[in-house]
PDB file of C-alpha atoms in Angstrom:
ATOM      1  CA  MET A   1      17.982  -2.436   9.813  1.00 92.00           C
ATOM      2  CA  ILE A   2      16.011  -2.378   6.565  1.00 96.00           C
ATOM      3  CA  LYS A   3      17.293  -4.775   3.904  1.00 97.00           C
ATOM      4  CA  THR A   4      14.535  -5.035   1.291  1.00 98.00           C
ATOM      5  CA  LEU A   5      11.919  -2.647  -0.094  1.00 98.00           C
ATOM      6  CA  PHE A   6       8.925  -4.241  -1.807  1.00 98.00           C
ATOM      7  CA  PHE A   7       6.718  -2.277  -4.205  1.00 98.00           C
ATOM      8  CA  ASP A   8       3.200  -2.758  -5.483  1.00 98.00           C
ATOM      9  CA  MET A   9       2.761  -2.190  -9.215  1.00 97.00           C
ATOM     10  CA  GLY A  10      -0.452  -0.356 -10.189  1.00 95.00           C
ATOM     11  CA  TYR A  11      -0.748   3.246  -8.963  1.00 97.00           C
ATOM     12  CA  THR A  12       2.548   2.776  -7.134  1.00 98.00           C
ATOM     13  CA  LEU A  13       5.141   2.450  -9.884  1.00 98.00           C
ATOM     14  CA  VAL A  14       2.706   2.597 -12.788  1.00 97.00           C
ATOM     15  CA  ASP A  15       0.012   5.185 -13.523  1.00 97.00           C
ATOM     16  CA  GLU A  16      -3.131   3.293 -14.518  1.00 97.00           C
ATOM     17  CA  GLY A  17      -5.273   6.377 -15.085  1.00 97.00           C
ATOM     18  CA  ALA A  18      -5.572   5.949 -18.855  1.00 98.00           C
ATOM     19  CA  VAL A  19      -6.257   2.230 -18.444  1.00 98.00           C
ATOM     20  CA  TRP A  20      -9.247   2.728 -16.189  1.00 98.00           C
ATOM     21  CA  LYS A  21     -10.628   5.606 -18.235  1.00 97.00           C
ATOM     22  CA  LYS A  22     -10.565   3.419 -21.352  1.00 98.00           C
ATOM     23  CA  ARG A  23     -11.938   0.389 -19.545  1.00 98.00           C
ATOM     24  CA  CYS A  24     -14.922   2.320 -18.224  1.00 98.00           C
ATOM     25  CA  GLU A  25     -15.551   3.781 -21.687  1.00 98.00           C
ATOM     26  CA  GLU A  26     -15.487   0.333 -23.271  1.00 98.00           C
ATOM     27  CA  GLN A  27     -17.697  -1.145 -20.548  1.00 98.00           C
ATOM     28  CA  ALA A  28     -20.201   1.652 -21.051  1.00 98.00           C
ATOM     29  CA  GLU A  29     -20.357   0.764 -24.757  1.00 97.00           C
ATOM     30  CA  THR A  30     -21.512  -2.789 -24.052  1.00 97.00           C
ATOM     31  CA  LYS A  31     -25.132  -3.640 -24.722  1.00 96.00           C
ATOM     32  CA  GLU A  32     -25.693  -4.508 -21.070  1.00 96.00           C
ATOM     33  CA  ALA A  33     -24.401  -1.165 -19.791  1.00 97.00           C
ATOM     34  CA  LYS A  34     -26.448   0.742 -22.354  1.00 97.00           C
ATOM     35  CA  CYS A  35     -29.592  -1.123 -21.289  1.00 96.00           C
ATOM     36  CA  LEU A  36     -28.900  -0.074 -17.706  1.00 96.00           C
ATOM     37  CA  GLY A  37     -28.186   3.512 -18.747  1.00 97.00           C
ATOM     38  CA  LEU A  38     -24.675   3.397 -17.288  1.00 97.00           C
ATOM     39  CA  SER A  39     -22.170   5.964 -18.508  1.00 98.00           C
ATOM     40  CA  ALA A  40     -18.392   5.631 -18.295  1.00 98.00           C
ATOM     41  CA  GLU A  41     -18.436   8.195 -15.484  1.00 98.00           C
ATOM     42  CA  ALA A  42     -21.045   6.204 -13.537  1.00 98.00           C
ATOM     43  CA  ILE A  43     -18.997   3.008 -13.855  1.00 98.00           C
ATOM     44  CA  TYR A  44     -15.852   4.853 -12.720  1.00 98.00           C
ATOM     45  CA  GLN A  45     -17.724   6.140  -9.674  1.00 97.00           C
ATOM     46  CA  GLU A  46     -18.798   2.581  -8.861  1.00 97.00           C
ATOM     47  CA  ILE A  47     -15.136   1.514  -8.906  1.00 97.00           C
ATOM     48  CA  GLU A  48     -14.345   4.350  -6.492  1.00 97.00           C
ATOM     49  CA  LYS A  49     -17.145   3.201  -4.190  1.00 97.00           C
ATOM     50  CA  ALA A  50     -15.802  -0.357  -4.225  1.00 96.00           C
ATOM     51  CA  SER A  51     -12.306   0.853  -3.379  1.00 95.00           C
ATOM     52  CA  LEU A  52     -13.646   3.002  -0.545  1.00 95.00           C
ATOM     53  CA  ALA A  53     -15.493  -0.032   0.815  1.00 94.00           C
ATOM     54  CA  ARG A  54     -12.304  -2.125   0.505  1.00 93.00           C
ATOM     55  CA  LEU A  55     -13.862  -4.461  -2.021  1.00 94.00           C
ATOM     56  CA  PRO A  56     -12.285  -5.876  -5.195  1.00 91.00           C
ATOM     57  CA  GLN A  57     -12.607  -2.903  -7.514  1.00 91.00           C
ATOM     58  CA  TYR A  58     -13.740  -4.127 -10.915  1.00 94.00           C
ATOM     59  CA  ARG A  59     -15.025  -7.537  -9.827  1.00 94.00           C
ATOM     60  CA  THR A  60     -17.437  -5.775  -7.468  1.00 96.00           C
ATOM     61  CA  VAL A  61     -18.809  -3.634 -10.308  1.00 96.00           C
ATOM     62  CA  ILE A  62     -19.149  -6.646 -12.611  1.00 96.00           C
ATOM     63  CA  LYS A  63     -21.002  -8.572  -9.914  1.00 96.00           C
ATOM     64  CA  LYS A  64     -23.262  -5.647  -8.980  1.00 96.00           C
ATOM     65  CA  PHE A  65     -24.531  -5.149 -12.538  1.00 97.00           C
ATOM     66  CA  GLN A  66     -24.148  -8.810 -13.560  1.00 95.00           C
ATOM     67  CA  PHE A  67     -22.123  -7.931 -16.632  1.00 96.00           C
ATOM     68  CA  LYS A  68     -21.406 -10.936 -18.819  1.00 95.00           C
ATOM     69  CA  THR A  69     -19.277  -8.883 -21.201  1.00 95.00           C
ATOM     70  CA  VAL A  70     -16.247  -7.505 -19.368  1.00 96.00           C
ATOM     71  CA  ALA A  71     -14.098  -4.766 -20.879  1.00 97.00           C
ATOM     72  CA  PRO A  72     -10.409  -5.749 -20.978  1.00 96.00           C
ATOM     73  CA  TYR A  73      -7.611  -4.263 -18.915  1.00 95.00           C
ATOM     74  CA  ARG A  74      -5.305  -2.745 -21.524  1.00 96.00           C
ATOM     75  CA  HIS A  75      -1.732  -3.026 -20.281  1.00 93.00           C
ATOM     76  CA  GLU A  76      -0.472  -1.025 -23.250  1.00 95.00           C
ATOM     77  CA  LEU A  77      -2.019   2.107 -21.726  1.00 97.00           C
ATOM     78  CA  GLU A  78      -0.036   1.790 -18.494  1.00 97.00           C
ATOM     79  CA  LYS A  79       2.519   4.559 -17.989  1.00 97.00           C
ATOM     80  CA  LEU A  80       5.480   4.422 -15.655  1.00 97.00           C
ATOM     81  CA  TYR A  81       5.523   7.365 -13.267  1.00 97.00           C
ATOM     82  CA  ASP A  82       8.174   9.785 -14.529  1.00 96.00           C
ATOM     83  CA  ASP A  83      10.271   9.744 -11.377  1.00 95.00           C
ATOM     84  CA  ALA A  84      10.179   5.950 -10.904  1.00 97.00           C
ATOM     85  CA  PRO A  85      13.414   5.025 -12.763  1.00 97.00           C
ATOM     86  CA  ASN A  86      15.593   7.553 -10.930  1.00 97.00           C
ATOM     87  CA  ILE A  87      14.124   6.678  -7.554  1.00 97.00           C
ATOM     88  CA  LEU A  88      14.535   2.934  -8.114  1.00 98.00           C
ATOM     89  CA  HIS A  89      18.098   3.492  -9.302  1.00 98.00           C
ATOM     90  CA  PHE A  90      18.913   5.462  -6.152  1.00 97.00           C
ATOM     91  CA  LEU A  91      17.227   3.011  -3.769  1.00 98.00           C
ATOM     92  CA  SER A  92      18.747  -0.060  -5.432  1.00 97.00           C
ATOM     93  CA  ASP A  93      22.190   1.183  -4.425  1.00 96.00           C
ATOM     94  CA  LYS A  94      21.185   0.949  -0.762  1.00 96.00           C
ATOM     95  CA  TYR A  95      18.614  -1.859  -0.595  1.00 98.00           C
ATOM     96  CA  GLU A  96      17.440  -4.969  -2.379  1.00 98.00           C
ATOM     97  CA  LEU A  97      14.208  -4.165  -4.212  1.00 98.00           C
ATOM     98  CA  GLY A  98      11.240  -6.381  -4.934  1.00 98.00           C
ATOM     99  CA  VAL A  99       7.697  -6.356  -6.307  1.00 98.00           C
ATOM    100  CA  ILE A 100       4.648  -7.941  -4.692  1.00 98.00           C
ATOM    101  CA  ALA A 101       1.673  -7.405  -6.996  1.00 97.00           C
ATOM    102  CA  ASN A 102      -1.659  -8.817  -8.097  1.00 95.00           C
ATOM    103  CA  GLN A 103      -0.924  -9.153 -11.800  1.00 91.00           C
ATOM    104  CA  THR A 104      -1.792 -11.205 -14.852  1.00 88.00           C
ATOM    105  CA  ASP A 105       0.794 -13.316 -16.646  1.00 91.00           C
ATOM    106  CA  GLY A 106       3.943 -11.565 -17.865  1.00 92.00           C
ATOM    107  CA  LEU A 107       4.847  -9.233 -14.995  1.00 95.00           C
ATOM    108  CA  ARG A 108       8.594  -9.592 -15.588  1.00 95.00           C
ATOM    109  CA  GLU A 109       8.137  -8.764 -19.260  1.00 96.00           C
ATOM    110  CA  ARG A 110       6.152  -5.631 -18.413  1.00 95.00           C
ATOM    111  CA  LEU A 111       8.773  -4.501 -15.909  1.00 97.00           C
ATOM    112  CA  ASP A 112      11.412  -5.097 -18.581  1.00 97.00           C
ATOM    113  CA  SER A 113       9.446  -3.077 -21.147  1.00 96.00           C
ATOM    114  CA  PHE A 114       9.470  -0.152 -18.707  1.00 97.00           C
ATOM    115  CA  GLY A 115      13.229  -0.536 -18.311  1.00 97.00           C
ATOM    116  CA  ILE A 116      13.064  -1.182 -14.558  1.00 98.00           C
ATOM    117  CA  LEU A 117      13.311  -4.975 -14.234  1.00 98.00           C
ATOM    118  CA  LYS A 118      17.065  -4.595 -13.668  1.00 98.00           C
ATOM    119  CA  TYR A 119      16.430  -2.891 -10.326  1.00 98.00           C
ATOM    120  CA  PHE A 120      14.459  -5.787  -8.811  1.00 98.00           C
ATOM    121  CA  THR A 121      15.986  -8.823  -7.155  1.00 97.00           C
ATOM    122  CA  HIS A 122      12.589 -10.349  -6.311  1.00 97.00           C
ATOM    123  CA  VAL A 123       9.432 -10.276  -8.456  1.00 97.00           C
ATOM    124  CA  ILE A 124       6.425 -11.872  -6.754  1.00 96.00           C
ATOM    125  CA  SER A 125       3.311 -11.991  -8.942  1.00 96.00           C
ATOM    126  CA  SER A 126      -0.054 -13.356  -7.848  1.00 95.00           C
ATOM    127  CA  TRP A 127      -0.256 -15.105 -11.236  1.00 94.00           C
ATOM    128  CA  ASP A 128       2.978 -16.990 -10.633  1.00 92.00           C
ATOM    129  CA  VAL A 129       2.376 -18.027  -7.019  1.00 94.00           C
ATOM    130  CA  GLN A 130      -1.427 -18.389  -7.307  1.00 95.00           C
ATOM    131  CA  ILE A 131      -2.018 -16.292  -4.199  1.00 96.00           C
ATOM    132  CA  MET A 132      -3.640 -12.878  -4.373  1.00 95.00           C
ATOM    133  CA  LYS A 133      -3.305  -9.953  -2.011  1.00 96.00           C
ATOM    134  CA  PRO A 134      -4.639  -9.338   0.609  1.00 95.00           C
ATOM    135  CA  ASP A 135      -3.869 -12.984   1.474  1.00 96.00           C
ATOM    136  CA  THR A 136      -0.907 -12.685   3.842  1.00 96.00           C
ATOM    137  CA  ARG A 137       0.609 -15.859   2.394  1.00 96.00           C
ATOM    138  CA  ILE A 138       1.922 -13.893  -0.586  1.00 97.00           C
ATOM    139  CA  TYR A 139       3.830 -11.652   1.832  1.00 97.00           C
ATOM    140  CA  GLU A 140       5.135 -14.650   3.743  1.00 96.00           C
ATOM    141  CA  TYR A 141       6.268 -16.146   0.428  1.00 96.00           C
ATOM    142  CA  ALA A 142       8.061 -12.887  -0.431  1.00 97.00           C
ATOM    143  CA  LEU A 143       9.832 -12.829   2.935  1.00 97.00           C
ATOM    144  CA  LYS A 144      10.982 -16.410   2.459  1.00 96.00           C
ATOM    145  CA  THR A 145      12.163 -15.640  -1.074  1.00 96.00           C
ATOM    146  CA  ALA A 146      14.106 -12.579   0.090  1.00 96.00           C
ATOM    147  CA  GLU A 147      15.459 -14.469   3.104  1.00 96.00           C
ATOM    148  CA  CYS A 148      14.517 -11.548   5.341  1.00 96.00           C
ATOM    149  CA  LEU A 149      12.846 -11.193   8.696  1.00 97.00           C
ATOM    150  CA  PRO A 150       9.612  -9.160   8.545  1.00 97.00           C
ATOM    151  CA  HIS A 151      11.073  -6.144  10.395  1.00 96.00           C
ATOM    152  CA  GLU A 152      13.874  -5.985   7.816  1.00 98.00           C
ATOM    153  CA  THR A 153      11.423  -5.267   4.999  1.00 98.00           C
ATOM    154  CA  VAL A 154       9.082  -2.494   3.879  1.00 98.00           C
ATOM    155  CA  MET A 155       5.965  -2.753   1.701  1.00 98.00           C
ATOM    156  CA  ILE A 156       5.189   0.302  -0.429  1.00 98.00           C
ATOM    157  CA  GLY A 157       1.729   0.387  -1.983  1.00 98.00           C
ATOM    158  CA  ASP A 158      -1.341   2.453  -2.770  1.00 97.00           C
ATOM    159  CA  ARG A 159      -4.038   0.401  -1.047  1.00 97.00           C
ATOM    160  CA  ILE A 160      -4.741   0.035   2.650  1.00 97.00           C
ATOM    161  CA  ASP A 161      -6.645  -3.225   2.109  1.00 96.00           C
ATOM    162  CA  ASN A 162      -4.279  -5.008  -0.269  1.00 96.00           C
ATOM    163  CA  ASP A 163      -0.898  -3.566   0.686  1.00 97.00           C
ATOM    164  CA  ILE A 164      -0.747  -1.939   4.099  1.00 98.00           C
ATOM    165  CA  ALA A 165      -2.991  -4.083   6.318  1.00 97.00           C
ATOM    166  CA  PRO A 166      -1.761  -7.535   5.213  1.00 97.00           C
ATOM    167  CA  ALA A 167       1.891  -6.461   5.122  1.00 98.00           C
ATOM    168  CA  LYS A 168       1.602  -5.116   8.672  1.00 97.00           C
ATOM    169  CA  SER A 169      -0.082  -8.357   9.696  1.00 96.00           C
ATOM    170  CA  ALA A 170       2.960 -10.190   8.323  1.00 96.00           C
ATOM    171  CA  GLY A 171       5.190  -7.981  10.493  1.00 96.00           C
ATOM    172  CA  MET A 172       6.542  -5.755   7.717  1.00 98.00           C
ATOM    173  CA  ARG A 173       6.911  -1.993   7.854  1.00 98.00           C
ATOM    174  CA  THR A 174       4.720  -0.056   5.444  1.00 98.00           C
ATOM    175  CA  VAL A 175       4.529   3.063   3.297  1.00 98.00           C
ATOM    176  CA  TRP A 176       1.151   4.125   1.891  1.00 98.00           C
ATOM    177  CA  ILE A 177       1.410   6.132  -1.323  1.00 98.00           C
ATOM    178  CA  LYS A 178      -1.893   7.941  -1.816  1.00 97.00           C
ATOM    179  CA  GLN A 179      -2.460   7.552  -5.540  1.00 96.00           C
ATOM    180  CA  GLY A 180      -5.230   6.090  -7.675  1.00 95.00           C
ATOM    181  CA  PHE A 181      -8.374   4.589  -6.184  1.00 96.00           C
ATOM    182  CA  GLY A 182      -6.526   3.586  -3.027  1.00 95.00           C
ATOM    183  CA  ARG A 183      -6.143   7.219  -2.000  1.00 96.00           C
ATOM    184  CA  LEU A 184      -9.861   7.172  -1.106  1.00 95.00           C
ATOM    185  CA  GLN A 185      -9.333   4.627   1.654  1.00 96.00           C
ATOM    186  CA  THR A 186      -8.586   5.465   5.259  1.00 94.00           C
ATOM    187  CA  PRO A 187      -6.967   3.442   8.061  1.00 94.00           C
ATOM    188  CA  LEU A 188      -9.593   2.021  10.409  1.00 91.00           C
ATOM    189  CA  SER A 189      -7.360   0.899  13.258  1.00 92.00           C
ATOM    190  CA  GLU A 190      -3.765   0.631  14.396  1.00 90.00           C
ATOM    191  CA  LYS A 191      -3.550  -2.688  12.525  1.00 91.00           C
ATOM    192  CA  ASP A 192      -3.846  -0.984   9.143  1.00 93.00           C
ATOM    193  CA  THR A 193      -2.215   2.369   9.875  1.00 97.00           C
ATOM    194  CA  PRO A 194       0.913   2.758   7.710  1.00 98.00           C
ATOM    195  CA  ASP A 195       4.273   3.633   9.222  1.00 97.00           C
ATOM    196  CA  TYR A 196       4.604   6.396   6.630  1.00 98.00           C
ATOM    197  CA  THR A 197       2.146   8.148   4.316  1.00 98.00           C
ATOM    198  CA  ILE A 198       3.276   9.901   1.132  1.00 98.00           C
ATOM    199  CA  GLU A 199       1.575  11.333  -1.938  1.00 96.00           C
ATOM    200  CA  HIS A 200       4.361  11.005  -4.500  1.00 95.00           C
ATOM    201  CA  LEU A 201       7.011   8.366  -5.168  1.00 96.00           C
ATOM    202  CA  SER A 202       9.779  10.964  -4.830  1.00 95.00           C
ATOM    203  CA  GLU A 203       8.951  11.352  -1.116  1.00 97.00           C
ATOM    204  CA  LEU A 204      10.496   7.936  -0.525  1.00 97.00           C
ATOM    205  CA  LEU A 205      13.870   9.652  -0.683  1.00 95.00           C
ATOM    206  CA  ASN A 206      12.939  11.563   2.481  1.00 95.00           C
ATOM    207  CA  ILE A 207      12.398   8.253   4.268  1.00 96.00           C
ATOM    208  CA  PHE A 208      15.080   5.990   2.821  1.00 95.00           C
TER     209      PHE A 208
END
């Protein structure tokens, strides 16, 4: 019996497309990027390559080109997926909902600004617990917080490396939503093969 559904944040509940477009544009405008002849498109492609290789997306690009000036992640450009509020409202009537996300400070405030904090009983941020996915300890912490056994929970996220594989390792069930950079990844073994694969948040209603 499923008791709790946990969600990732970026490219799961929130569309980060405009954020990454702007970040690549701003990185391309730095003196270092101009010296290397790197366009915004080239930097974006490097992020895709890092995601495909299951490496930290932006940190890998920064390290590769040894950028000392790093373009900021602009939270104000995040956009909640249109169907997210209705789906969360529906699911919250049947299950406890939670978030497990690698985020900077202020995750609760951002969820509140989107009008969806009210749907979540548990909000687990890497900033708050000082553990980042894919470290399985953040999933174990979430299970303890929710007072659930692993098989009573589901992790819903866009990345095989950060969401699906470690959640499965912790004994949770998993749903891979193929959005954003994570859609480029592929399961490599049974250990990181999701229980369900969807392409849009609304398809959760066919499962739960």
